[in-house]
Short mmCIF file of C-alpha atoms and ligand atoms in Angstrom, two decimals:
data_model
loop_
_atom_site.label_atom_id
_atom_site.label_comp_id
_atom_site.label_asym_id
_atom_site.label_seq_id
_atom_site.Cartn_x
_atom_site.Cartn_y
_atom_site.Cartn_z
CA MET A 1 23.17 48.94 -21.75
CA SER A 2 22.04 45.84 -18.95
CA THR A 3 23.33 42.19 -17.92
CA SER A 4 21.44 39.96 -15.75
CA SER A 5 21.65 36.61 -14.32
CA PRO A 6 19.68 33.37 -15.26
CA GLU A 7 20.31 32.19 -11.63
CA LEU A 8 19.41 35.36 -9.73
CA PHE A 9 17.06 38.07 -10.61
CA VAL A 10 19.38 41.07 -10.92
CA GLU A 11 19.89 43.45 -13.81
CA LEU A 12 22.78 45.74 -13.76
CA ASP A 13 22.67 49.43 -15.73
CA ARG A 14 26.41 48.87 -17.22
CA SER A 15 26.37 52.85 -18.52
CA ARG A 16 27.06 53.47 -15.03
CA PRO A 17 29.96 51.47 -14.57
CA ARG A 18 31.23 53.21 -11.13
CA GLY A 19 28.14 52.11 -9.47
CA LEU A 20 28.37 48.45 -10.02
CA ARG A 21 28.99 47.14 -6.94
CA ALA A 22 26.31 49.65 -4.82
CA GLN A 23 23.95 48.64 -7.70
CA LEU A 24 24.46 44.89 -6.82
CA GLU A 25 23.89 45.72 -3.37
CA ARG A 26 20.95 47.31 -3.41
CA SER A 27 19.41 44.95 -6.05
CA LEU A 28 20.27 42.23 -3.43
CA ARG A 29 19.12 44.09 -0.39
CA ASP A 30 15.78 45.43 -1.86
CA ALA A 31 15.03 41.71 -3.07
CA ILE A 32 15.68 39.88 0.46
CA ARG A 33 13.53 42.91 2.17
CA ALA A 34 10.58 42.00 0.01
CA GLY A 35 10.69 38.62 0.46
CA ARG A 36 11.86 37.76 -3.14
CA LEU A 37 15.00 36.03 -1.82
CA ARG A 38 13.73 34.14 1.18
CA PRO A 39 15.87 32.79 4.13
CA GLY A 40 17.90 29.89 3.27
CA VAL A 41 17.91 30.43 -0.61
CA ARG A 42 21.46 29.87 -1.68
CA LEU A 43 23.15 32.58 -4.07
CA PRO A 44 25.01 31.54 -7.05
CA SER A 45 28.82 31.39 -6.66
CA SER A 46 30.97 34.99 -7.04
CA ARG A 47 32.60 33.26 -9.62
CA ALA A 48 29.36 32.31 -11.62
CA LEU A 49 27.53 35.70 -10.70
CA ALA A 50 30.34 37.88 -12.17
CA ALA A 51 30.59 35.68 -15.32
CA ASP A 52 26.88 36.12 -15.74
CA LEU A 53 26.74 39.81 -15.04
CA GLN A 54 29.89 40.22 -16.81
CA ILE A 55 31.53 42.18 -13.91
CA THR A 56 34.85 41.26 -12.36
CA ARG A 57 34.66 38.63 -9.60
CA GLY A 58 35.77 41.20 -6.82
CA VAL A 59 32.58 43.30 -7.39
CA VAL A 60 30.49 40.34 -6.26
CA ILE A 61 32.68 39.52 -3.32
CA ALA A 62 32.81 42.95 -2.11
CA ALA A 63 28.99 43.21 -2.17
CA TYR A 64 28.71 39.93 -0.57
CA HIS A 65 31.07 40.74 2.13
CA GLN A 66 29.04 44.03 2.37
CA LEU A 67 25.58 42.07 2.97
CA THR A 68 27.28 39.65 5.35
CA ALA A 69 28.37 42.42 7.22
CA GLU A 70 24.80 43.97 7.58
CA GLY A 71 23.46 40.57 8.44
CA TYR A 72 21.39 39.97 5.24
CA LEU A 73 23.72 36.99 4.04
CA THR A 74 25.49 34.49 5.75
CA SER A 75 28.73 32.20 4.64
CA ARG A 76 28.01 28.44 5.36
CA GLN A 77 30.97 25.88 5.28
CA GLY A 78 30.64 23.89 1.99
CA TRP A 79 27.49 25.48 1.23
CA GLY A 80 28.54 29.13 -0.12
CA THR A 81 26.66 32.12 0.23
CA VAL A 82 23.14 31.68 1.97
CA VAL A 83 20.17 34.63 2.50
CA ASN A 84 19.82 35.31 6.08
CA THR A 85 16.54 35.08 8.48
CA ILE A 86 15.96 38.98 9.34
CA THR A 87 13.36 40.84 10.74
CA VAL A 88 12.13 43.29 8.06
CA PRO A 89 10.41 46.48 9.76
CA GLU A 90 6.49 46.63 9.89
CA GLY A 91 5.15 47.68 6.57
CA SER A 92 7.69 46.26 4.08
CA GLN A 93 6.66 42.77 4.10
CA ARG A 94 4.97 41.81 0.85
CA ARG A 95 3.94 38.28 2.13
CA ARG A 96 0.76 38.60 4.13
CA PRO A 97 0.93 36.11 7.39
CA PRO A 98 -1.28 33.41 7.68
CA PRO A 99 -4.80 34.15 8.56
CA ALA A 100 -4.76 35.19 12.31
CA GLY A 101 -6.91 34.07 14.96
CA ILE A 102 -7.84 30.37 13.58
CA ARG A 103 -7.41 28.13 16.69
CA TYR A 104 -9.38 25.26 15.53
CA ASP A 105 -9.83 24.01 11.79
CA PHE A 106 -12.44 21.37 11.89
CA GLN A 107 -13.48 21.93 8.21
CA PRO A 108 -13.48 18.84 5.98
CA GLY A 109 -11.70 17.88 3.11
CA ALA A 110 -8.09 17.57 3.45
CA PRO A 111 -5.83 14.78 5.42
CA ASP A 112 -3.37 15.75 8.11
CA VAL A 113 -0.13 16.53 5.60
CA GLY A 114 1.91 16.50 8.86
CA LEU A 115 1.52 12.77 8.76
CA PHE A 116 3.14 12.73 5.32
CA PRO A 117 5.92 9.68 5.27
CA HIS A 118 8.64 11.71 4.42
CA ALA A 119 11.52 9.46 4.82
CA ALA A 120 9.63 6.68 2.96
CA TRP A 121 8.70 8.83 0.18
CA ALA A 122 12.24 10.13 -0.41
CA ARG A 123 13.50 6.59 -0.56
CA ALA A 124 10.79 5.80 -2.98
CA THR A 125 11.83 8.31 -5.07
CA ARG A 126 15.50 7.52 -5.01
CA ALA A 127 14.68 4.29 -6.25
CA ALA A 128 12.24 5.50 -8.88
CA MET A 129 15.49 7.32 -10.31
CA ARG A 130 17.87 4.59 -10.58
CA SER A 131 15.30 2.38 -12.16
CA LEU A 132 13.23 4.83 -14.67
CA PRO A 133 14.27 4.47 -17.90
CA GLY A 134 15.71 7.00 -19.89
CA ARG A 135 12.72 6.53 -22.26
CA SER A 136 10.17 7.41 -19.51
CA LEU A 137 11.37 11.08 -18.94
CA GLY A 138 10.54 11.73 -22.90
CA TYR A 139 6.69 12.24 -23.87
CA GLY A 140 4.71 9.36 -22.13
CA ASP A 141 1.39 7.48 -22.58
CA PRO A 142 -1.49 9.55 -21.75
CA ALA A 143 -2.79 6.52 -19.68
CA GLY A 144 0.04 6.75 -17.84
CA LEU A 145 3.13 4.93 -16.76
CA THR A 146 3.07 1.16 -17.22
CA GLU A 147 4.56 0.36 -13.86
CA LEU A 148 2.26 2.32 -12.03
CA ARG A 149 -0.83 0.94 -14.07
CA GLU A 150 0.61 -2.50 -13.22
CA THR A 151 0.69 -1.50 -9.59
CA LEU A 152 -2.66 0.17 -9.01
CA ALA A 153 -4.49 -2.64 -10.95
CA ASP A 154 -3.14 -5.26 -8.53
CA TYR A 155 -3.34 -2.74 -5.41
CA LEU A 156 -6.91 -1.85 -6.08
CA GLY A 157 -8.03 -5.47 -7.08
CA ARG A 158 -6.22 -6.35 -3.28
CA VAL A 159 -7.82 -3.65 -1.42
CA ARG A 160 -10.90 -2.59 -3.08
CA GLY A 161 -12.19 -5.85 -5.42
CA VAL A 162 -11.74 -3.78 -8.16
CA SER A 163 -11.86 -6.36 -11.39
CA CYS A 164 -9.13 -4.61 -13.80
CA GLU A 165 -6.31 -4.85 -16.37
CA PRO A 166 -3.29 -2.99 -16.15
CA ASP A 167 -4.87 -1.38 -19.65
CA ASP A 168 -8.18 -0.24 -18.07
CA VAL A 169 -6.46 2.17 -15.35
CA VAL A 170 -5.54 5.93 -16.96
CA VAL A 171 -3.24 7.78 -14.15
CA CYS A 172 -4.83 11.27 -13.82
CA ASN A 173 -3.70 14.74 -11.78
CA GLY A 174 -6.39 13.80 -8.93
CA PHE A 175 -9.81 12.89 -8.98
CA SER A 176 -11.06 16.32 -9.85
CA HIS A 177 -9.04 15.76 -12.81
CA GLY A 178 -10.40 12.47 -13.76
CA LEU A 179 -14.00 13.96 -13.62
CA SER A 180 -13.43 16.92 -15.69
CA LEU A 181 -12.12 14.31 -18.38
CA LEU A 182 -15.19 12.08 -17.61
CA ALA A 183 -17.70 15.05 -17.85
CA GLN A 184 -16.41 16.05 -21.32
CA VAL A 185 -16.83 12.43 -22.45
CA LEU A 186 -20.10 11.75 -20.88
CA ALA A 187 -21.15 15.65 -21.65
CA GLU A 188 -23.98 14.42 -24.31
CA ARG A 189 -25.74 12.12 -21.74
CA GLY A 190 -26.20 14.19 -18.50
CA ILE A 191 -24.80 13.34 -15.17
CA ALA A 192 -26.48 12.88 -12.28
CA VAL A 193 -25.11 14.21 -8.80
CA GLU A 194 -25.76 13.29 -5.19
CA ASP A 195 -27.40 16.25 -2.96
CA PRO A 196 -25.85 17.27 -0.87
CA GLY A 197 -22.61 16.77 -2.83
CA HIS A 198 -19.10 18.15 -3.25
CA PRO A 199 -20.25 21.69 -4.98
CA ASP A 200 -16.87 21.67 -7.06
CA TRP A 201 -18.25 18.82 -8.83
CA ARG A 202 -21.28 20.24 -9.95
CA GLU A 203 -19.54 23.23 -11.23
CA GLN A 204 -16.88 20.99 -13.02
CA ILE A 205 -19.89 19.39 -15.10
CA THR A 206 -21.48 21.96 -15.98
CA TRP A 207 -18.40 23.80 -17.22
CA ALA A 208 -17.68 20.74 -19.32
CA GLY A 209 -20.84 21.42 -21.05
CA ALA A 210 -22.75 18.28 -19.02
CA SER A 211 -26.37 18.82 -17.76
CA CYS A 212 -25.95 18.22 -13.90
CA HIS A 213 -29.21 16.66 -12.06
CA PRO A 214 -28.93 16.81 -8.50
CA ILE A 215 -30.57 13.66 -6.82
CA GLU A 216 -31.62 13.77 -3.37
CA VAL A 217 -29.60 11.38 -0.65
CA ASP A 218 -31.13 9.94 2.44
CA ASP A 219 -30.00 7.70 5.24
CA GLU A 220 -29.60 4.80 2.82
CA GLY A 221 -27.72 7.17 0.64
CA LEU A 222 -28.52 7.91 -3.07
CA ARG A 223 -32.37 8.17 -4.28
CA VAL A 224 -31.80 5.72 -6.97
CA ASP A 225 -35.17 5.44 -7.86
CA ARG A 226 -35.12 8.97 -8.91
CA LEU A 227 -32.34 8.22 -11.50
CA ALA A 228 -34.54 7.40 -14.26
CA ALA A 229 -37.07 10.41 -13.87
CA SER A 230 -33.74 12.71 -14.21
CA GLY A 231 -32.93 11.91 -17.69
CA ALA A 232 -29.24 11.66 -16.83
CA GLY A 233 -27.20 8.88 -19.00
CA ALA A 234 -24.43 8.96 -15.92
CA VAL A 235 -24.47 9.38 -11.99
CA LEU A 236 -21.63 10.42 -9.97
CA THR A 237 -21.78 8.80 -6.38
CA THR A 238 -19.81 7.88 -3.41
CA PRO A 239 -21.44 4.58 -2.28
CA ALA A 240 -18.71 3.51 0.58
CA HIS A 241 -19.08 6.78 2.34
CA GLN A 242 -21.38 9.47 0.89
CA TYR A 243 -20.16 12.93 0.85
CA PRO A 244 -20.55 14.50 3.05
CA THR A 245 -23.59 12.94 4.87
CA GLY A 246 -21.43 9.93 5.83
CA VAL A 247 -23.85 7.20 5.04
CA ALA A 248 -23.15 4.01 2.50
CA LEU A 249 -25.35 3.21 0.18
CA SER A 250 -27.66 0.48 1.31
CA PRO A 251 -27.05 -3.11 -0.26
CA GLY A 252 -30.51 -3.03 -1.81
CA ARG A 253 -29.68 0.47 -3.25
CA ARG A 254 -26.45 -0.77 -4.76
CA THR A 255 -27.92 -3.60 -6.66
CA ASP A 256 -31.06 -1.17 -7.89
CA LEU A 257 -28.17 1.15 -9.09
CA LEU A 258 -26.31 -1.27 -10.86
CA ASP A 259 -30.16 -2.26 -12.40
CA TRP A 260 -30.58 0.92 -13.70
CA ALA A 261 -27.39 0.92 -15.20
CA ARG A 262 -27.66 -2.14 -17.11
CA THR A 263 -31.21 -1.73 -18.44
CA SER A 264 -31.05 1.82 -19.27
CA GLY A 265 -27.26 1.58 -20.88
CA ALA A 266 -25.83 4.47 -18.27
CA TYR A 267 -22.58 5.07 -16.58
CA VAL A 268 -21.82 5.08 -13.03
CA ILE A 269 -19.12 7.21 -11.81
CA GLU A 270 -17.74 5.40 -8.32
CA ASP A 271 -15.91 8.19 -6.10
CA ASP A 272 -14.21 6.23 -3.97
CA TYR A 273 -12.35 8.91 -2.08
CA ASP A 274 -11.49 7.67 1.39
CA ALA A 275 -12.59 4.04 1.40
CA GLU A 276 -8.98 3.15 2.93
CA TYR A 277 -10.29 4.57 6.17
CA ARG A 278 -13.05 2.59 7.82
CA TYR A 279 -12.75 1.96 11.19
CA ASP A 280 -15.34 -0.50 12.66
CA ARG A 281 -15.19 -3.44 9.97
CA GLN A 282 -13.60 -4.14 6.52
CA PRO A 283 -15.01 -1.58 3.76
CA ILE A 284 -17.57 -2.39 1.42
CA GLY A 285 -15.79 -3.76 -2.12
CA ALA A 286 -15.96 -1.19 -4.90
CA LEU A 287 -19.31 -1.16 -6.81
CA GLN A 288 -16.94 -1.61 -10.05
CA GLY A 289 -15.98 -4.90 -8.95
CA VAL A 290 -19.83 -6.14 -9.73
CA ALA A 291 -20.41 -4.49 -12.83
CA PRO A 292 -17.15 -3.59 -14.65
CA ASP A 293 -18.78 -2.48 -17.91
CA HIS A 294 -21.05 0.24 -16.58
CA VAL A 295 -19.00 2.13 -13.55
CA VAL A 296 -16.35 4.00 -14.30
CA TYR A 297 -14.00 3.74 -10.64
CA ALA A 298 -12.15 6.52 -9.40
CA GLY A 299 -9.33 7.19 -6.53
CA SER A 300 -6.68 9.67 -5.80
CA LEU A 301 -4.08 9.92 -3.05
CA SER A 302 -5.26 13.07 -1.98
CA LYS A 303 -6.93 11.38 1.20
CA SER A 304 -4.63 8.73 1.97
CA LEU A 305 -1.67 11.00 1.23
CA ALA A 306 -1.76 14.38 0.34
CA PRO A 307 -3.63 16.54 -2.07
CA GLY A 308 -0.27 18.08 -3.03
CA LEU A 309 0.81 14.96 -4.70
CA ARG A 310 -2.10 15.70 -7.42
CA LEU A 311 -2.10 12.00 -8.23
CA GLY A 312 -5.28 9.67 -8.82
CA TRP A 313 -6.86 7.19 -11.47
CA LEU A 314 -9.80 5.89 -13.36
CA VAL A 315 -10.62 2.44 -13.97
CA VAL A 316 -12.32 2.87 -17.29
CA PRO A 317 -14.74 0.39 -19.24
CA PRO A 318 -13.61 -0.62 -22.49
CA ALA A 319 -16.30 1.25 -24.44
CA LEU A 320 -15.22 4.42 -22.61
CA ARG A 321 -11.49 4.00 -22.84
CA GLU A 322 -10.06 5.14 -25.89
CA GLU A 323 -12.11 8.62 -25.72
CA VAL A 324 -10.65 9.02 -22.22
CA VAL A 325 -7.70 8.83 -22.97
CA ALA A 326 -7.71 10.89 -26.03
CA THR A 327 -9.28 13.65 -24.02
CA ARG A 328 -6.54 13.46 -21.40
CA ALA A 329 -3.86 13.52 -24.65
CA ARG A 330 -5.53 16.95 -26.02
CA GLY A 331 -5.48 18.38 -22.27
CA ASP A 332 -2.17 18.19 -20.46
CA ARG A 333 -0.85 14.96 -22.26
CA PHE A 334 0.01 12.84 -19.03
CA THR A 335 0.89 13.36 -15.61
CA SER A 336 4.87 13.63 -14.32
CA SER A 337 6.80 10.10 -14.94
CA ILE A 338 8.72 10.93 -11.73
CA ILE A 339 5.75 10.98 -9.57
CA GLN A 340 4.10 8.40 -11.37
CA ALA A 341 7.11 5.75 -10.68
CA THR A 342 7.68 7.36 -7.15
CA VAL A 343 3.98 6.13 -6.44
CA ALA A 344 4.54 2.58 -8.10
CA GLU A 345 7.60 2.16 -5.84
CA PHE A 346 6.18 3.62 -2.80
CA VAL A 347 2.89 0.99 -3.56
CA GLN A 348 4.99 -2.01 -4.27
CA ARG A 349 7.52 -1.29 -1.29
CA GLY A 350 4.09 -1.84 1.01
CA ASP A 351 4.73 2.00 1.97
CA LEU A 352 1.34 2.65 1.29
CA ASP A 353 0.05 -0.23 3.30
CA ARG A 354 2.38 0.60 6.20
CA HIS A 355 1.06 4.51 6.30
CA LEU A 356 -2.68 3.68 5.87
CA ARG A 357 -2.27 1.00 8.83
CA ARG A 358 -0.73 3.89 11.30
CA THR A 359 -2.93 7.14 10.05
CA ARG A 360 -5.92 4.60 10.60
CA ARG A 361 -5.18 4.20 13.94
CA GLY A 362 -4.42 7.87 14.37
CA TYR A 363 -7.99 9.19 12.74
CA ARG A 364 -10.04 7.20 14.58
CA GLN A 365 -8.66 8.20 17.82
CA ARG A 366 -9.46 11.66 16.26
CA ARG A 367 -12.94 10.70 15.55
CA ASP A 368 -13.78 9.20 18.61
CA ALA A 369 -12.30 12.57 20.35
CA LEU A 370 -14.60 14.23 18.37
CA ILE A 371 -18.08 12.13 19.30
CA ALA A 372 -17.08 11.72 23.06
CA ALA A 373 -16.83 16.00 22.85
CA LEU A 374 -20.19 16.34 21.18
CA ARG A 375 -21.47 14.32 23.75
CA ARG A 376 -20.37 16.15 26.42
CA HIS A 377 -20.21 19.51 25.53
CA LEU A 378 -23.35 20.07 22.96
CA PRO A 379 -25.64 17.02 23.85
CA ALA A 380 -28.36 17.98 21.65
CA CYS A 381 -26.11 17.90 18.72
CA ARG A 382 -25.77 14.11 17.17
CA ALA A 383 -23.02 12.53 14.92
CA THR A 384 -24.37 10.54 12.01
CA GLY A 385 -23.03 8.19 9.66
CA ILE A 386 -20.63 5.53 9.50
CA SER A 387 -17.31 4.72 11.21
CA ALA A 388 -15.27 6.10 8.43
CA GLY A 389 -13.31 8.43 6.88
CA LEU A 390 -12.18 12.10 7.79
CA HIS A 391 -15.59 14.23 8.79
CA VAL A 392 -18.43 13.42 10.49
CA LEU A 393 -22.37 15.20 9.94
CA VAL A 394 -23.33 16.69 12.80
CA THR A 395 -27.31 17.23 13.17
CA LEU A 396 -28.30 20.33 15.19
CA PRO A 397 -31.63 20.75 16.81
CA GLY A 398 -34.16 21.86 14.48
CA GLY A 399 -34.65 25.47 13.95
CA MET A 400 -31.23 26.30 14.26
CA ASP A 401 -29.48 28.36 11.46
CA ALA A 402 -26.39 26.17 10.55
CA THR A 403 -25.03 29.19 8.28
CA ARG A 404 -25.18 31.75 11.14
CA LEU A 405 -23.86 29.24 13.66
CA ALA A 406 -20.45 28.94 11.54
CA ALA A 407 -20.32 32.12 10.80
CA THR A 408 -20.47 33.07 14.67
CA ALA A 409 -17.82 30.34 15.37
CA ALA A 410 -15.49 31.46 12.84
CA ARG A 411 -15.34 35.29 14.40
CA HIS A 412 -13.70 33.39 17.23
CA GLY A 413 -11.44 31.24 15.54
CA ILE A 414 -13.27 27.72 14.81
CA LEU A 415 -13.72 26.65 11.51
CA ILE A 416 -16.88 24.42 10.78
CA GLN A 417 -19.19 24.24 7.14
CA PRO A 418 -22.89 24.40 7.33
CA LEU A 419 -24.28 21.38 5.34
CA ASP A 420 -25.94 24.03 3.06
CA ARG A 421 -22.78 24.57 1.60
CA TYR A 422 -22.87 21.11 -0.19
CA ARG A 423 -26.62 21.50 -1.15
CA ALA A 424 -27.66 22.01 -4.77
CA CYS A 425 -30.63 23.87 -3.62
CA PRO A 426 -29.97 24.92 0.01
CA ALA A 427 -33.12 27.29 0.39
CA ALA A 428 -35.33 24.01 0.39
CA PRO A 429 -37.50 24.20 3.51
CA GLY A 430 -38.12 21.58 6.05
CA ARG A 431 -34.29 19.99 5.99
CA SER A 432 -32.74 19.54 9.36
CA PRO A 433 -29.94 22.19 10.14
CA ALA A 434 -26.36 20.12 10.02
CA LEU A 435 -22.23 20.72 10.25
CA VAL A 436 -20.23 19.08 8.14
CA MET A 437 -16.80 18.32 10.68
CA GLY A 438 -13.42 17.28 9.70
CA TYR A 439 -11.48 15.87 12.44
CA SER A 440 -8.21 14.70 10.15
CA ARG A 441 -5.80 17.94 11.34
CA LEU A 442 -6.55 18.33 15.09
CA THR A 443 -4.99 16.25 17.74
CA PRO A 444 -7.59 14.72 20.22
CA HIS A 445 -6.62 16.82 22.67
CA HIS A 446 -7.16 19.98 20.58
CA ILE A 447 -10.62 18.55 19.29
CA GLU A 448 -11.76 18.17 22.94
CA GLU A 449 -10.79 21.71 23.44
CA GLY A 450 -12.12 23.35 20.46
CA ILE A 451 -15.80 21.89 20.99
CA HIS A 452 -15.88 22.94 24.28
CA HIS A 453 -15.06 26.37 23.31
CA LEU A 454 -17.47 26.03 20.56
CA ALA A 455 -20.37 25.43 23.18
CA THR A 456 -19.08 28.00 25.35
CA ILE A 457 -19.37 30.52 22.51
CA LEU A 458 -22.75 29.38 21.25
CA ASN A 459 -24.51 29.11 24.30
CA SER A 460 -23.17 32.95 25.72
CA ASP A 461 -23.37 34.59 22.28
CA GLY A 462 -27.36 33.67 22.43
CA VAL A 463 -27.19 31.73 19.13
CA THR A 464 -28.96 29.15 21.00
CA THR A 465 -28.42 26.93 24.08
CA LEU A 466 -27.59 23.80 22.93
C1 PLP B 1 -15.92 13.77 -2.37
C2 PLP B 1 -14.31 14.03 -2.47
N1 PLP B 1 -13.61 13.10 -3.70
C3 PLP B 1 -12.34 13.23 -4.03
C4 PLP B 1 -11.72 14.10 -3.73
C5 PLP B 1 -10.43 14.17 -4.07
O1 PLP B 1 -10.24 14.77 -5.03
P1 PLP B 1 -8.67 15.31 -5.64
O2 PLP B 1 -8.24 14.03 -5.86
O3 PLP B 1 -8.93 15.84 -6.93
O4 PLP B 1 -7.61 16.05 -4.74
C6 PLP B 1 -12.14 14.60 -2.13
C7 PLP B 1 -11.38 15.74 -1.68
O5 PLP B 1 -11.51 16.54 -1.14
C8 PLP B 1 -13.61 14.65 -2.10
O6 PLP B 1 -14.14 15.46 -0.95
#
């Protein structure tokens, strides 16, 4: 016969009543040493644990005292009994330390989550909890919370020129989730993608059962003239800042793309992933504002705030809306109402605008630092693309092997990505070698240091002299 506690994973074998205290001590000691009970975790009160385990309170108090004396637990005034930070002998730790030796992370993709505005977010959460009506804590609308859809419709109209009503907005768990919904809805049509482009999106499209048609990108962006021959009935594109080459879709191609969509009845999926970060001028308005019936606009908080929020949105043309919402409802139903209400508050209070103003300045400095460091230490390399976003494309002298170079750099603690990782057909000959370098998570000082280090390694390793 055994007893257990729902608040704490310990089980006592009650067929051995004399050993209850020792069992409890051993169970807690093992859990702390194995890392299952982490430093700072508060244990249940002696009264609550005794009731759960059906033992006398004195047994729990005695076990807590013993483990406190051994240094595993500590008592904090007004807080109760807490797990202490202990040094566990080597070999007994379950959790692995973070990968050792990574000194400069130039991988693209994520923002600097160290800049996340914790205090403003906490204020928005408190305000959201005060005003969130009880009914919003039940099963909600799969398209999203009304307050957030209204807020997003205003925000996107104001900052990106998106033309929509709250009813056109579908809240989702980030862009990747939005794309998976669209890929299911548009599966019959086939979806064209930019090549190079994000490899995960190609995978998602095929996973949803749609055919995926890679279309070349050049220095004016997507080769729109190749769309008709592809047979695709939709295209996923990043017109404001092509991912990952960093070019903007030229004005002529913007017009041609919308003409193709109108004449063939196709849809454009506009991934506007980092349009908030343009450093040299106002960003170009969203394509959606020009052709709302043919463009599905998609955005996310992953670059502007944090990928961990898992919050994004689609602005969906009327003809697709019902199917997109039904697909959402069949899947995970809807996004957490508390997160949605908090985001609505955060945007309405002007906190997103403030955060973007602040981070825009910081990321611009980091971009400038990267470009200056490349010029200084690797003058044969060239940073290309518009002054925007959180990454740059760096072209290398012809004949270099960017994949080998990235592997050499990684052995020295420098993470960079070869452009080939983003290509649908990396082996095609005649392409210039290039790297995709993110600068968002390093300070200007570390960027300068990292590039200097990279140049030293490359020159001394015999990879090449740059
Ligand atoms: C091209 C592109 N689009 C969109 C996103 C955002 O994706 P999600 O919102 O799913 O985090 C990313 C993030 O890395 C991206 O690289």
